[in-house]
Coordinates of N, CA and C in Angstrom, one line a residue:
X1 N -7.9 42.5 -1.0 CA -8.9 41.4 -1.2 C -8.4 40.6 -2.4
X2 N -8.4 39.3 -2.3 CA -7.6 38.8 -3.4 C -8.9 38.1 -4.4
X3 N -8.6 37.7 -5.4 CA -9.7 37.7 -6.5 C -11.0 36.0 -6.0
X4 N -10.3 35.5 -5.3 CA -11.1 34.3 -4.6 C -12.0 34.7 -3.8
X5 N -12.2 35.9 -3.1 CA -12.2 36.7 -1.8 C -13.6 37.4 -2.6
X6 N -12.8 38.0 -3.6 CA -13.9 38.8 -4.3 C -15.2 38.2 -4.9
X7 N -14.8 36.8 -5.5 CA -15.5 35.9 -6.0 C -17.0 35.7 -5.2
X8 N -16.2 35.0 -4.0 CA -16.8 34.7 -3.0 C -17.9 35.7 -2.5
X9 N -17.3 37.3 -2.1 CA -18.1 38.0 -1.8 C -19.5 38.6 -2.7
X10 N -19.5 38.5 -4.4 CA -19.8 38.8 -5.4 C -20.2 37.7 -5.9
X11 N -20.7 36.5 -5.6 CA -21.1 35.9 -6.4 C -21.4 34.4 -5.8
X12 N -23.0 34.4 -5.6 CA -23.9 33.1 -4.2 C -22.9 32.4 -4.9
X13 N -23.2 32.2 -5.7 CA -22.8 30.5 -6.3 C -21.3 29.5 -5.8
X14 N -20.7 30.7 -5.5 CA -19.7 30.1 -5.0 C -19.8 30.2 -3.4
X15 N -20.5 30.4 -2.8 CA -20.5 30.2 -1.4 C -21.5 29.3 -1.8
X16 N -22.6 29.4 -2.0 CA -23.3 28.0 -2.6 C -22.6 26.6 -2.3
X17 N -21.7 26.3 -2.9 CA -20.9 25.2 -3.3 C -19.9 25.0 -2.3
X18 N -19.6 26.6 -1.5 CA -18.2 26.6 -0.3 C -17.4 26.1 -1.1
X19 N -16.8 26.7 -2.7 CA -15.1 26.4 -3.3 C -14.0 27.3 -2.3
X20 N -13.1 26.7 -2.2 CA -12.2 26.9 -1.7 C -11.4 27.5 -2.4
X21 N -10.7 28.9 -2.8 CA -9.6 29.0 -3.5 C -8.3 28.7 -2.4
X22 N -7.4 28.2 -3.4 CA -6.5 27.5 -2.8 C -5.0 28.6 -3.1
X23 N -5.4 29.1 -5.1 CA -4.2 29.8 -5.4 C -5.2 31.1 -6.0
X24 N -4.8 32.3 -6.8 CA -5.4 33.2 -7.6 C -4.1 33.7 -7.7
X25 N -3.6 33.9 -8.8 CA -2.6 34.6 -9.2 C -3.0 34.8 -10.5
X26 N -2.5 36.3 -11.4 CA -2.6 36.3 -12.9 C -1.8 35.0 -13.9
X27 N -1.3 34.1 -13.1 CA -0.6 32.9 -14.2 C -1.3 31.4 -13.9
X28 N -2.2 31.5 -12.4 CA -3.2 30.2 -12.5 C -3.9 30.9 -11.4
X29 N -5.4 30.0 -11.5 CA -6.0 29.7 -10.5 C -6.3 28.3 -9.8
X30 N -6.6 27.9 -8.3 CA -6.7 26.6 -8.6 C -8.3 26.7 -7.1
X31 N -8.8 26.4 -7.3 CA -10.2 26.1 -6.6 C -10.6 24.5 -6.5
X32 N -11.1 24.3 -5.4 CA -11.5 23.1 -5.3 C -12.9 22.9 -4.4
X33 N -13.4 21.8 -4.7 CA -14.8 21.4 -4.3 C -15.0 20.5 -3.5
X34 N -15.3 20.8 -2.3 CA -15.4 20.3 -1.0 C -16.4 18.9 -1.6
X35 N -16.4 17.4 -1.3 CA -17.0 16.3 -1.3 C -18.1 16.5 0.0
X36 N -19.3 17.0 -0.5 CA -20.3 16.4 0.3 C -21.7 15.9 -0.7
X37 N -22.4 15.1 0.5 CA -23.3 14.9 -0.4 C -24.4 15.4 -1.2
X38 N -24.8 16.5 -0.5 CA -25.7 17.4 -1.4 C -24.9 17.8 -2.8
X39 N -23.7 17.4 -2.9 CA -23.4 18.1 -4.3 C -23.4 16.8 -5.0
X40 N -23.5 15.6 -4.7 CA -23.4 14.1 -5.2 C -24.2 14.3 -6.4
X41 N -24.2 13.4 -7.7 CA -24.7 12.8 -8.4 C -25.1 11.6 -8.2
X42 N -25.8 11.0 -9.1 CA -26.5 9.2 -8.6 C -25.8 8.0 -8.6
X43 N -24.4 8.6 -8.9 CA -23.6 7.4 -8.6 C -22.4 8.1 -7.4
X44 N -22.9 9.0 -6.8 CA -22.2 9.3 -5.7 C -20.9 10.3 -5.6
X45 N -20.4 10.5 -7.1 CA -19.7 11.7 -7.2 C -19.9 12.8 -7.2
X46 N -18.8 13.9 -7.4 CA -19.6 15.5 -7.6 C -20.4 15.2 -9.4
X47 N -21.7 16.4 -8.8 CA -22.3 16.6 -9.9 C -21.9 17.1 -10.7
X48 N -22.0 16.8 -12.2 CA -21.8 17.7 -13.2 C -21.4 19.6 -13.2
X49 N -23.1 19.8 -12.4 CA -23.0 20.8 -12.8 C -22.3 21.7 -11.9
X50 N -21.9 20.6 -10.5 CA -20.9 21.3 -9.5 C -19.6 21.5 -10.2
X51 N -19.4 20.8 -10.9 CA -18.1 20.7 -11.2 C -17.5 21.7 -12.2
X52 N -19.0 21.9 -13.5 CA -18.8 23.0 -14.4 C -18.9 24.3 -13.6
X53 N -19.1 24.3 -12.5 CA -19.4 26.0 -11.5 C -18.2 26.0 -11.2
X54 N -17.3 24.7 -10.3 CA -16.1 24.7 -10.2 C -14.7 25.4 -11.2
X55 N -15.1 24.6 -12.5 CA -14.2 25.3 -13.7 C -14.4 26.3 -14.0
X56 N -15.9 27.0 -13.8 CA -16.0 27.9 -14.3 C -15.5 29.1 -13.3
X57 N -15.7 29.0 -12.2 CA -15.2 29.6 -11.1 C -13.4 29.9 -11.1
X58 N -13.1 28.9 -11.2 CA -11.4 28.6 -11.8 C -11.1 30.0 -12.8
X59 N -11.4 29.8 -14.0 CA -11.6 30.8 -15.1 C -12.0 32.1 -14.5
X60 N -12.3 32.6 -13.7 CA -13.3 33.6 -13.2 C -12.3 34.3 -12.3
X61 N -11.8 33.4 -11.6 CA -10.9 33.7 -10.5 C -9.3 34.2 -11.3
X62 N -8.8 33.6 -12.4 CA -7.9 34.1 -13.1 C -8.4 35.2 -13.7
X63 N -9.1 35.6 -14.3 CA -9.6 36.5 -14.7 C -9.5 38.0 -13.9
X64 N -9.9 37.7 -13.2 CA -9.9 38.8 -12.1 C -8.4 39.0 -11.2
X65 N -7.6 37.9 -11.3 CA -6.4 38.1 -11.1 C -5.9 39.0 -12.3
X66 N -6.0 38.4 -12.8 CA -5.5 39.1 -14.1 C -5.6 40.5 -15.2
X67 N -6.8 40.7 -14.4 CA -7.4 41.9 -15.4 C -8.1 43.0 -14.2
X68 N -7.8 42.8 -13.0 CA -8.9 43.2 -12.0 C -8.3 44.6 -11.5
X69 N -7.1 45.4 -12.4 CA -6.9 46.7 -12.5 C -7.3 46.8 -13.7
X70 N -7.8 46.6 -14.3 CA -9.1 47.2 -15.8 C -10.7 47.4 -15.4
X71 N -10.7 47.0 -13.9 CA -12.2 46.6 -13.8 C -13.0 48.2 -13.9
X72 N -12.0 49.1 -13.8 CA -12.8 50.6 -13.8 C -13.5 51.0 -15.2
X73 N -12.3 50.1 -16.1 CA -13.1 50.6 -17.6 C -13.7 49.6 -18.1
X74 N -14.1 48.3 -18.1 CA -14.4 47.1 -18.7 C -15.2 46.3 -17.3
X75 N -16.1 45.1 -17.9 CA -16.4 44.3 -17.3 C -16.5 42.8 -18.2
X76 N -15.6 41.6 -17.1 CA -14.9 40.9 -17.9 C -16.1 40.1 -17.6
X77 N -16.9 39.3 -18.9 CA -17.6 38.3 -19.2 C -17.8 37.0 -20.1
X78 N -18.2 36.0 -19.2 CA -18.0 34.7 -20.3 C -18.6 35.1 -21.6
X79 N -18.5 34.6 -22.3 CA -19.0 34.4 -24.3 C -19.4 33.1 -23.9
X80 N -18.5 32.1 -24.0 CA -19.1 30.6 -23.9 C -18.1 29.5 -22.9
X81 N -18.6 28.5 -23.0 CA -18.1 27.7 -21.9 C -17.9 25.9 -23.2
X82 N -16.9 25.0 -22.8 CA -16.9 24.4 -23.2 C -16.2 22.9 -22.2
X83 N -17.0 22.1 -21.8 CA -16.6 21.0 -20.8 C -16.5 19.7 -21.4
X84 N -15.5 18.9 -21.2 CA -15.7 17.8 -21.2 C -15.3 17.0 -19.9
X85 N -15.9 15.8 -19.7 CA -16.4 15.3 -19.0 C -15.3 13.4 -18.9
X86 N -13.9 13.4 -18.2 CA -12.9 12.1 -18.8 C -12.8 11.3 -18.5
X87 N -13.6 11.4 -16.6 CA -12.8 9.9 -15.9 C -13.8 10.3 -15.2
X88 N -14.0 9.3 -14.0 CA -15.0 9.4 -13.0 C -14.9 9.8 -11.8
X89 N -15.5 11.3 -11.1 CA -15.2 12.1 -10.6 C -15.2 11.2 -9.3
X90 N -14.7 11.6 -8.3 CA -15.3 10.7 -6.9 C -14.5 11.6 -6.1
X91 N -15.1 12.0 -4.5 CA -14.6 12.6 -3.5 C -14.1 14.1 -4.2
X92 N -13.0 14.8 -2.8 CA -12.8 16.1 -3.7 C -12.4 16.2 -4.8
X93 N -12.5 17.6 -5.4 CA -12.0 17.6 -6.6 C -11.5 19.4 -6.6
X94 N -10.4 19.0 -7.8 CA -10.0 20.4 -7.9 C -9.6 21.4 -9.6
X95 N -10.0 22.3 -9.6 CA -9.8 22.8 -11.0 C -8.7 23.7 -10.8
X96 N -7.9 24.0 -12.4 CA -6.8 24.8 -12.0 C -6.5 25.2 -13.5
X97 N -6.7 26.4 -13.5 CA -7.1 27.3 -14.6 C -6.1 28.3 -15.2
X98 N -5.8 28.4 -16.4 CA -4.5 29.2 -17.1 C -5.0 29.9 -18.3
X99 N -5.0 31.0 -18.1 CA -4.9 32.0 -19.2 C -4.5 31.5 -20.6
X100 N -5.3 31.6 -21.6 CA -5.1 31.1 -22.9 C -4.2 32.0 -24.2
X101 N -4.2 33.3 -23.6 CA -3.4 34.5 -24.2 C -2.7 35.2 -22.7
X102 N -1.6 35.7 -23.5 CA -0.4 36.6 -22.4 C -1.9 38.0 -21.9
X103 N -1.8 38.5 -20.6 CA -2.7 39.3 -20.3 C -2.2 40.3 -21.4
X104 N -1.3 40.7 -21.5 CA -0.7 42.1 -21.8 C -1.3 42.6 -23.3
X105 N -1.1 41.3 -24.4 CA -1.7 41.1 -25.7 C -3.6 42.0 -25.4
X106 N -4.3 41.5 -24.2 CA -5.6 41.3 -24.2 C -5.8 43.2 -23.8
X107 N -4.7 43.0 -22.6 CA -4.9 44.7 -22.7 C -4.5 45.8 -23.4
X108 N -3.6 45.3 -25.1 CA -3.5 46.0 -26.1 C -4.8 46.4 -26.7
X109 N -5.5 45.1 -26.8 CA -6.5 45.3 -27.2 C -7.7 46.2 -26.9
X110 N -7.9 46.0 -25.4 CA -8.7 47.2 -25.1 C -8.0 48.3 -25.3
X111 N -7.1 48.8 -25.0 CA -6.3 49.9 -25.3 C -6.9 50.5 -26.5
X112 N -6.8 49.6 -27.5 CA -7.2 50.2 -29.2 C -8.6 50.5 -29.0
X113 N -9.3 49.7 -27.9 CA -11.1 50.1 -28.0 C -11.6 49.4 -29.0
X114 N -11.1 48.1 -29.1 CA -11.3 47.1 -29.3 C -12.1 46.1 -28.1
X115 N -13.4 45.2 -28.0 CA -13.4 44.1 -27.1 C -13.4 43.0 -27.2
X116 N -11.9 42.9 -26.2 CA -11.3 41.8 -27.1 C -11.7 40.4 -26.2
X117 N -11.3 38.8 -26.7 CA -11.9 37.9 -26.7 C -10.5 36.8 -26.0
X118 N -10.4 35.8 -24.9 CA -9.5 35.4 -24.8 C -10.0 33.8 -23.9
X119 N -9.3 33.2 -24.0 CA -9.7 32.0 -23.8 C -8.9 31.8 -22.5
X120 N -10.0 30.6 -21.7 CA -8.7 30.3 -20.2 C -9.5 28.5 -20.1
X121 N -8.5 27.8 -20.0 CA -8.4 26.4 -19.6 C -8.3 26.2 -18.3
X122 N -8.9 24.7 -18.3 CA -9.0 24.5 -17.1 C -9.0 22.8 -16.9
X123 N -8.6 22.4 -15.8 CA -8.3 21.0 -15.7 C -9.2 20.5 -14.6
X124 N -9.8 20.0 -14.1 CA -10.4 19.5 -12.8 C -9.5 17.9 -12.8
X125 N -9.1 17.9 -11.4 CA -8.6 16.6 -10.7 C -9.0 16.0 -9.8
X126 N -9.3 14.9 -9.5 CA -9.9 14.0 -8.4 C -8.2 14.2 -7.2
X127 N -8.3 13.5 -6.5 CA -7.3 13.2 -5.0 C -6.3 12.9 -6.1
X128 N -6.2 11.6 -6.6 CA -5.0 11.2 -6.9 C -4.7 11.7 -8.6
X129 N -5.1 12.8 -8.4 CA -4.3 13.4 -9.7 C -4.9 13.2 -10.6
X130 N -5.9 12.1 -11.2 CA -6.3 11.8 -12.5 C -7.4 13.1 -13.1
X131 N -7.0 13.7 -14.4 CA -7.6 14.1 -14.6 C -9.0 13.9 -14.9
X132 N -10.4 14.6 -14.4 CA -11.6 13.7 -14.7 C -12.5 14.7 -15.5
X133 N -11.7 16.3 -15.4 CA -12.9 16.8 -16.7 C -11.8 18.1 -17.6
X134 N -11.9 18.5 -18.7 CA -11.9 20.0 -19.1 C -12.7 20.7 -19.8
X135 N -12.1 22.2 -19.4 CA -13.1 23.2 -19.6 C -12.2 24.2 -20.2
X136 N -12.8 24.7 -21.5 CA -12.3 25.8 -22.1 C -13.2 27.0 -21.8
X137 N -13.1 27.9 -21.2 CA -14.0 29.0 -21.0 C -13.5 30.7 -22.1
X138 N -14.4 31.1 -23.2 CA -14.0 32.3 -23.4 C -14.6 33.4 -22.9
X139 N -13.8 34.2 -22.7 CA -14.3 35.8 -21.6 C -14.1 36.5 -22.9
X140 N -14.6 37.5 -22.2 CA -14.3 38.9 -23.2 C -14.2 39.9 -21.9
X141 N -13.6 41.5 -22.5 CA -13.3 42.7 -21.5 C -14.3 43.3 -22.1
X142 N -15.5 43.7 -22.1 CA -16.5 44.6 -22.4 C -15.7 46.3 -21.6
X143 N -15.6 46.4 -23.1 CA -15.3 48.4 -22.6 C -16.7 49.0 -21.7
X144 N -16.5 49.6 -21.0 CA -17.8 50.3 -20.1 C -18.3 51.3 -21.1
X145 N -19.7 51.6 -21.4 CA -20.2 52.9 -22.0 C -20.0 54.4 -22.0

């Protein structure tokens, strides 16, 4: 099951929206958001908050690429989210998300029983490439009790 798969299965919001993962690997994710109009805003683009589910989803999906042989000891969760908002979204759109630290650093960390904190970016693009938002998301590996 690949970590898009799992998303999907584990979590309405993204069948909600029908994101498409397109990539999930530990070195990117890339998800995209189908253009319809229930997800419109009032000037006819995707909505905001479709879009921050999209990034955030991005981030989620690397994550789980990435750390989803830890998931026995840890459970990986956002800390905070941070979006900005660049150009004017119109039709599909796609996010594509990179790990902010090398995994390997993050699983020293738990290793020491430490829980550690790591950041993943994210880019959302319209069709022709222009970027129109970013999103810095920090996770943490919560050690299990």
């Amino acid at each position: 099951m690949t970590a898009g798969d799992m998303l999907a299965a584990t979590v309405p919001m993204v069948r909600t929206l029908d994101l498409e993962f397109l990539e999930t690997t530990a070195d990117r994710a890339v998800v995209r958001l189908p253009d319809r109009a229930d997800y419109h805003n009032h000037i006819g683009g995707p909505h905001a908050g479709a879009m921050f589910t999209l990034a955030e989803s991005a981030s989620g999906a690397i994550v789980i690429a990435a750390f989803g042989d830890q998931l026995s000891r840890a459970v990986p969760l956002a800390v905070s989210a941070e979006i900005g908002y660049k150009k004017l979204a119109m039709g599909e759109v796609t996010a594509t998300a990179v790990l902010g630290r090398p995994a390997a650093d993050v699983v020293a960390e738990l290793d020491a029983g430490e829980r550690p904190e790591f950041p993943v970016t994210v880019e959302i693009r319209r069709g022709d490439g222009a970027v129109t938002g970013e999103m810095t998301v920090v996770w943490t590996l919560r050690p299990n009790s």
